[in-house]
Short mmCIF file of C-alpha atoms in Angstrom, two decimals:
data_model
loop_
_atom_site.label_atom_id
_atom_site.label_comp_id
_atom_site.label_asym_id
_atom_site.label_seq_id
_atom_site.Cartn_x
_atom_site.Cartn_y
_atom_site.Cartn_z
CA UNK D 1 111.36 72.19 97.73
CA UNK D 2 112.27 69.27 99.55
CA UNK D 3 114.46 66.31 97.88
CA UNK D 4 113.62 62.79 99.07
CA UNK D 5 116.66 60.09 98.75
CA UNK D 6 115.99 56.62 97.41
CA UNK D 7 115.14 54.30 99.44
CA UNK D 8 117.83 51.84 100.96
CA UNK D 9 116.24 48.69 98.88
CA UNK D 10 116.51 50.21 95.71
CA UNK D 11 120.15 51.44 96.14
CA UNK D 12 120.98 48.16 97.19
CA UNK D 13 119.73 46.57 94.47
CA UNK D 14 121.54 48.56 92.10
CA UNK D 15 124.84 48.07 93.34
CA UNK D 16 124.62 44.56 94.81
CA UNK D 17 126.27 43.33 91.60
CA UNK D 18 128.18 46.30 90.66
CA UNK D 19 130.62 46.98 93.61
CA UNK D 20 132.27 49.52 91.81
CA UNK D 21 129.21 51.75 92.03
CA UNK D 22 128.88 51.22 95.56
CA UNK D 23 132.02 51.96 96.84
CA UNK D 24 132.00 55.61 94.65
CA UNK D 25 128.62 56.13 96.58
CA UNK D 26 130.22 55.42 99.47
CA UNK D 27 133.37 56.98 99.34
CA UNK D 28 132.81 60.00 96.96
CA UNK D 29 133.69 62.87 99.91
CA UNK D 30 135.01 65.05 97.49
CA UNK D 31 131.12 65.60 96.15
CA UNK D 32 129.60 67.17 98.92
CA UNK D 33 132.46 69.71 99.20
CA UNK D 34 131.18 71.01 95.62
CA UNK D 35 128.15 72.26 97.27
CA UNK D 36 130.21 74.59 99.85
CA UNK D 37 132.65 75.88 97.29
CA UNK D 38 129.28 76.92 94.96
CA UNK D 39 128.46 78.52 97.75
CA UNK D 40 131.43 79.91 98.46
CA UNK D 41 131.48 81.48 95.21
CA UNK D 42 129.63 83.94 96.46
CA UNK D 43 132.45 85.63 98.23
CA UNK D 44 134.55 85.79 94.76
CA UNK D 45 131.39 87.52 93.29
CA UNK D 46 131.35 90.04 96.23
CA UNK D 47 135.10 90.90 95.56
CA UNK D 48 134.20 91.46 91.80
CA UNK D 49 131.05 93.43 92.61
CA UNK D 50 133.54 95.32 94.88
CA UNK D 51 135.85 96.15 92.15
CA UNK D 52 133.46 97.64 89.96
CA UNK D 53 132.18 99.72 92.82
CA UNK D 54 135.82 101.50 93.24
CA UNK D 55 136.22 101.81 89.73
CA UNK D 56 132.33 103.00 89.78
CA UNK D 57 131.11 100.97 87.37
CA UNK D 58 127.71 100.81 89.64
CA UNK D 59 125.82 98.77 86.47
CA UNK D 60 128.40 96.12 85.95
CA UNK D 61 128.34 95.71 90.21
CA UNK D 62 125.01 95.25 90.36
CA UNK D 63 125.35 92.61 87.47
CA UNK D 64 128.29 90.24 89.98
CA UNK D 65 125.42 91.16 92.55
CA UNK D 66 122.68 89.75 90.70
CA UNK D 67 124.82 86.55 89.47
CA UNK D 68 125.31 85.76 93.36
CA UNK D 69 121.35 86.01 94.39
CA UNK D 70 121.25 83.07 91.35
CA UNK D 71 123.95 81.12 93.32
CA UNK D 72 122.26 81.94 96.56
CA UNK D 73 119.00 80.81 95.35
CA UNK D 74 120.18 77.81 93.79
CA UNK D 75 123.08 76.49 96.45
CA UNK D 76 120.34 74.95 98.70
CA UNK D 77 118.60 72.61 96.75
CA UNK D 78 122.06 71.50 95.28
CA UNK D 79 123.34 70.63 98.91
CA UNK D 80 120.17 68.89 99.68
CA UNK D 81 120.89 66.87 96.33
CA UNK D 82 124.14 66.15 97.34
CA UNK D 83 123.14 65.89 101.53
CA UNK D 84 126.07 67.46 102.39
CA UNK D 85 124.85 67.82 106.41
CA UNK D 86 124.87 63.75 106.76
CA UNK D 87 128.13 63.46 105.34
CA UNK D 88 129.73 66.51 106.11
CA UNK D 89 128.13 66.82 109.91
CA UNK D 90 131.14 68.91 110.49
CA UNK D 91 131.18 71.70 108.07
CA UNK D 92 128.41 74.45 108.94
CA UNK D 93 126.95 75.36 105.69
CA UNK D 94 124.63 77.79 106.72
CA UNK D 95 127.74 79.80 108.86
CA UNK D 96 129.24 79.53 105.26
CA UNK D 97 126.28 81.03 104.06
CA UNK D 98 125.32 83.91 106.05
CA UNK D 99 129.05 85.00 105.51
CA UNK D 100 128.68 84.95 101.92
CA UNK D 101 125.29 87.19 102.69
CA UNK D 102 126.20 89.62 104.05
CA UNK D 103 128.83 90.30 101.92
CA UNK D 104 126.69 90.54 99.16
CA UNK D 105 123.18 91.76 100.79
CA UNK D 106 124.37 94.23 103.35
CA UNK D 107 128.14 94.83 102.86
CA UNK D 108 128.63 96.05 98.96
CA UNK D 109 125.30 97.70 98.45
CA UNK D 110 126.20 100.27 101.57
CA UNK D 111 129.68 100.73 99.54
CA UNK D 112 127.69 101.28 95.82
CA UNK D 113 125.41 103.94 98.03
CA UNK D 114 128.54 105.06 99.89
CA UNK D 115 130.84 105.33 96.57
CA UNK D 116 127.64 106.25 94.07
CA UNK D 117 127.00 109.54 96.47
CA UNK D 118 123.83 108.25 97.39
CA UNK D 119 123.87 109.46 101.03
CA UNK D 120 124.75 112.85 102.36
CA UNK D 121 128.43 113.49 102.35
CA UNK D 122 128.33 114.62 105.89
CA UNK D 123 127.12 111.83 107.55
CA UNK D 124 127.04 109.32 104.89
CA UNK D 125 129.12 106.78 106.45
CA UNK D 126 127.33 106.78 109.79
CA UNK D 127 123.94 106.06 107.79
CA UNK D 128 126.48 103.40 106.28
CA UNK D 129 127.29 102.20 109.87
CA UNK D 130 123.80 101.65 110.89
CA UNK D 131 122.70 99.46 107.82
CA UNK D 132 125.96 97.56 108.73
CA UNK D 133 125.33 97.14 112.48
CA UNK D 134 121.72 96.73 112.37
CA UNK D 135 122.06 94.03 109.92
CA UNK D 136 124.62 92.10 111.89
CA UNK D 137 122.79 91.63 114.56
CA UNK D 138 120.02 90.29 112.13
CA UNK D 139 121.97 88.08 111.14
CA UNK D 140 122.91 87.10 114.71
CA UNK D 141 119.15 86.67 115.77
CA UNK D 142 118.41 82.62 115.98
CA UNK D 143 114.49 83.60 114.94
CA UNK D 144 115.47 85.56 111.97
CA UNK D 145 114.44 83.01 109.66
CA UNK D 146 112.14 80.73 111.28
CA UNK D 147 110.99 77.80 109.15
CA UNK D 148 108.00 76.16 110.13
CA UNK D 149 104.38 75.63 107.98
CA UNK D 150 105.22 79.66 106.76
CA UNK D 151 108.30 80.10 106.15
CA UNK D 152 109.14 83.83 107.15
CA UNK D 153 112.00 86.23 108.38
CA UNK D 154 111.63 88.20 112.05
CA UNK D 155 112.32 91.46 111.22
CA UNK D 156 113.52 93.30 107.80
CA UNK D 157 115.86 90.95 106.11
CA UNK D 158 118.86 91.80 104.30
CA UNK D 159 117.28 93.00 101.07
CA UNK D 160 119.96 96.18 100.69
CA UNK D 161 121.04 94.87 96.93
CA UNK D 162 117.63 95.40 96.25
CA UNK D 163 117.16 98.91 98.27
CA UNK D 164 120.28 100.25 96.26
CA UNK D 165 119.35 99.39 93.22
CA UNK D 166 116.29 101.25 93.27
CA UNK D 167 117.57 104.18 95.26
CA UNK D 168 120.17 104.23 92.44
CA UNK D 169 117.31 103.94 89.61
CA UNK D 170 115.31 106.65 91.36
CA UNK D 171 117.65 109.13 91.94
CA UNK D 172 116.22 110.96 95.13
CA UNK D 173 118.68 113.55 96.74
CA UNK D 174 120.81 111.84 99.22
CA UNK D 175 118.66 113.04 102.53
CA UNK D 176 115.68 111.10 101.86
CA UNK D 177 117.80 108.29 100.80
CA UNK D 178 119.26 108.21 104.23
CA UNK D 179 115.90 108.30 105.52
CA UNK D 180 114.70 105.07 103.99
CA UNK D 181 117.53 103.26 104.80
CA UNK D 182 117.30 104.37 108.83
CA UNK D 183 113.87 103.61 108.74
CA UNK D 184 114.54 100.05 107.69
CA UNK D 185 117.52 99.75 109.56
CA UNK D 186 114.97 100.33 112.37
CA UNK D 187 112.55 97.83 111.32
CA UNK D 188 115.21 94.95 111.83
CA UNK D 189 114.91 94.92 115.54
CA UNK D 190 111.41 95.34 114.97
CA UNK D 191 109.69 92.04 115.54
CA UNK D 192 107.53 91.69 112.12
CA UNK D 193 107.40 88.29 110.10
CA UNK D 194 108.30 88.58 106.74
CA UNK D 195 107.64 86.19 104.27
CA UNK D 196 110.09 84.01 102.50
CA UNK D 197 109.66 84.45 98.85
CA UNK D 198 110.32 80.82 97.51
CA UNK D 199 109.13 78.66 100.55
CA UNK D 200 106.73 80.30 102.14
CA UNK D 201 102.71 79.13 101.90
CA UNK D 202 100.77 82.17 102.80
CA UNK D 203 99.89 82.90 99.06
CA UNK D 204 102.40 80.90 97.86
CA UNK D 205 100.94 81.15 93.87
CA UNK D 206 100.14 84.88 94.21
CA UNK D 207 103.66 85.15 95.64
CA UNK D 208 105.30 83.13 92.79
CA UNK D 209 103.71 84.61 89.87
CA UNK D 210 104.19 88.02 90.78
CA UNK D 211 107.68 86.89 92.03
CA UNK D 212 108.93 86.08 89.13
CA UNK D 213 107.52 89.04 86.96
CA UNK D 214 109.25 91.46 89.32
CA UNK D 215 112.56 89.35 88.96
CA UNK D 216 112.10 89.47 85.35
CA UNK D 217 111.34 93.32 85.18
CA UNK D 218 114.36 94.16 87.09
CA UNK D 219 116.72 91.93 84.83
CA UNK D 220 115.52 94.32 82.13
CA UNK D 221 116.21 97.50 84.00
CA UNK D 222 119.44 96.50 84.65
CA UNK D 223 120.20 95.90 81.11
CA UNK D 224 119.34 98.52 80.07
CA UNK D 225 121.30 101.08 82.29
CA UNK D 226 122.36 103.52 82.11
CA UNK D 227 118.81 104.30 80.35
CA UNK D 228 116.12 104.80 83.36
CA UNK D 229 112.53 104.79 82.87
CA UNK D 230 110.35 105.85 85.62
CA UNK D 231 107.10 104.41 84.21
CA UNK D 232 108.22 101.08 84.41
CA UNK D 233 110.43 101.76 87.61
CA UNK D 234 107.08 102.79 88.97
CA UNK D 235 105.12 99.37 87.96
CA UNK D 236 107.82 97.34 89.47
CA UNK D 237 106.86 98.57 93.23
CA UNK D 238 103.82 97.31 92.84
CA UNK D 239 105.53 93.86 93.87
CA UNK D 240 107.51 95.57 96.81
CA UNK D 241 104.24 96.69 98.00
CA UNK D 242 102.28 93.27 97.82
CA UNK D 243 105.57 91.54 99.59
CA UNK D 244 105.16 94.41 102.93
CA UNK D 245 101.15 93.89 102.82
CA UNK D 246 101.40 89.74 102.27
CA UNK D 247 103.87 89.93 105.03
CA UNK D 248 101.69 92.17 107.73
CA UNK D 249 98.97 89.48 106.77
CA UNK D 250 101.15 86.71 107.52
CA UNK D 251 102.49 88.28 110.59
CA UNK D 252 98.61 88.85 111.97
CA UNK D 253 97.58 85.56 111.26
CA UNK D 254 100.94 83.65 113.00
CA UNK D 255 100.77 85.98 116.03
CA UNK D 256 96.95 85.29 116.07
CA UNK D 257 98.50 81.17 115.91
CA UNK D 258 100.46 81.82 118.56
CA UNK D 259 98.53 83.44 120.74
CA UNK D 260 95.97 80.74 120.56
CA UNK D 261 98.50 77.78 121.79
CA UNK D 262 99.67 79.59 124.68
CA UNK D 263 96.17 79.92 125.60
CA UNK D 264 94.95 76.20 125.23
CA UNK D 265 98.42 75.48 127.00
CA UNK D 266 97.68 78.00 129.96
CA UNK D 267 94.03 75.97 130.04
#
């Protein structure tokens, strides 16, 4: 969602005979710096999601986890509002924000798995390791998140909240746990486009809809841990499973994009 400003005439004729309005306008910097330290905030919610993980209360973690992905999802559009990158050129928002990511996407899930006994005590913390070092380069890639007419991530983004909380709700023994996670720790140097959830356009309505059932379906299981139930655990893949096929679509059809410039360019 994209936020237009008002157009120079019709600021100026609101404050051509108020000056005090202009010069607030004009002088406010304090006001853009609101939209950093929201997203900032993130990093305090990491530290308490990281405190309930050493005391191992894994529900109330996942709780400071899910409070942050509401910041996180909400920080953008509020430093659009407030076009902090015209008049804050020199504060990197988005450096702000992957460090406040991956904290929160990558960093205290491992520890919940780590701390929870998720993983095999033997080699636990080098499954750990791999999560953590295959998600920093993500991070590092300049074509992770390419935005263009589809919006879409190159290779597995940091979704690790979301693995560990269902490798915590499903309770598999700690060997095939490690498997998933080294399988998608694999498939973040691998090259697929993945499709971002609230911009992209490749079935944007599909995406939204189902979207926002899945958000609301996992709200409830978290309330109501530590109560499982594998019926309903079961129905909430079914979004998981649309996001991987929507995203080999989208990754198909851009490729196929792609391949058809460089062609008409070569000609």
């Amino acid at each position: 969602m994209q936020f237009k400003t008002r157009p120079t005439g019709a600021r100026s004729s609101l404050t051509q005979y108020n000056p005090s309005i202009s010069g607030s306008l004009n002088h406010s910097s304090a006001t853009p710096w609101l939209a950093h330290a929201y997203t900032a905030l993130g990093a305090v919610l990491a530290l308490l999601a990281t405190l309930e993980v050493i005391a191992g209360d894994y529900r109330r973690a996942f709780i400071w986890l899910t409070v942050q992905v509401l910041v996180d999802a909400t920080d953008g559009l509020l430093a659009r509002r407030l076009r902090v990158k015209e008049r804050l050129p020199q504060f990197d928002g988005a450096r702000l924000d992957d460090i406040v990511d991956y904290l929160c996407y990558v960093f205290v899930p491992v520890l919940l798995l780590l701390r929870a006994n998720l993983l095999p005590a033997a080699w636990g913390v080098a499954i750990a390791s791999a999560v953590l070092l295959s998600s920093a380069y993500g991070f590092s890639q300049t074509a992770a998140k390419r935005l263009t007419t589809d919006h879409f991530f190159t290779g597995f983004p940091s979704y690790w909240n979301v693995v560990a909380f269902y490798l915590y709700l499903l309770e598999w023994p700690p060997a095939a746990n490690a498997a998933v996670l080294l399988v998608l720790a694999l498939l973040v140097f691998v090259p697929l486009r993945y499709i971002y959830p609230s911009r992209t356009r490749t079935f944007a309505t599909l995406t939204t809809v189902l979207g926002g059932a899945w958000a609301l379906l996992m709200l409830w299981m978290l309330w109501r841990l530590p109560a499982k139930d594998s019926h309903w655990i079961a129905v909430s893949l079914v979004f998981p499973a649309y996001y991987m096929a929507a995203s080999i679509r989208l990754d198909r059809r851009t490729r196929a994009v792609d391949h058809s410039i460089t062609r008409s360019v070569d000609q």
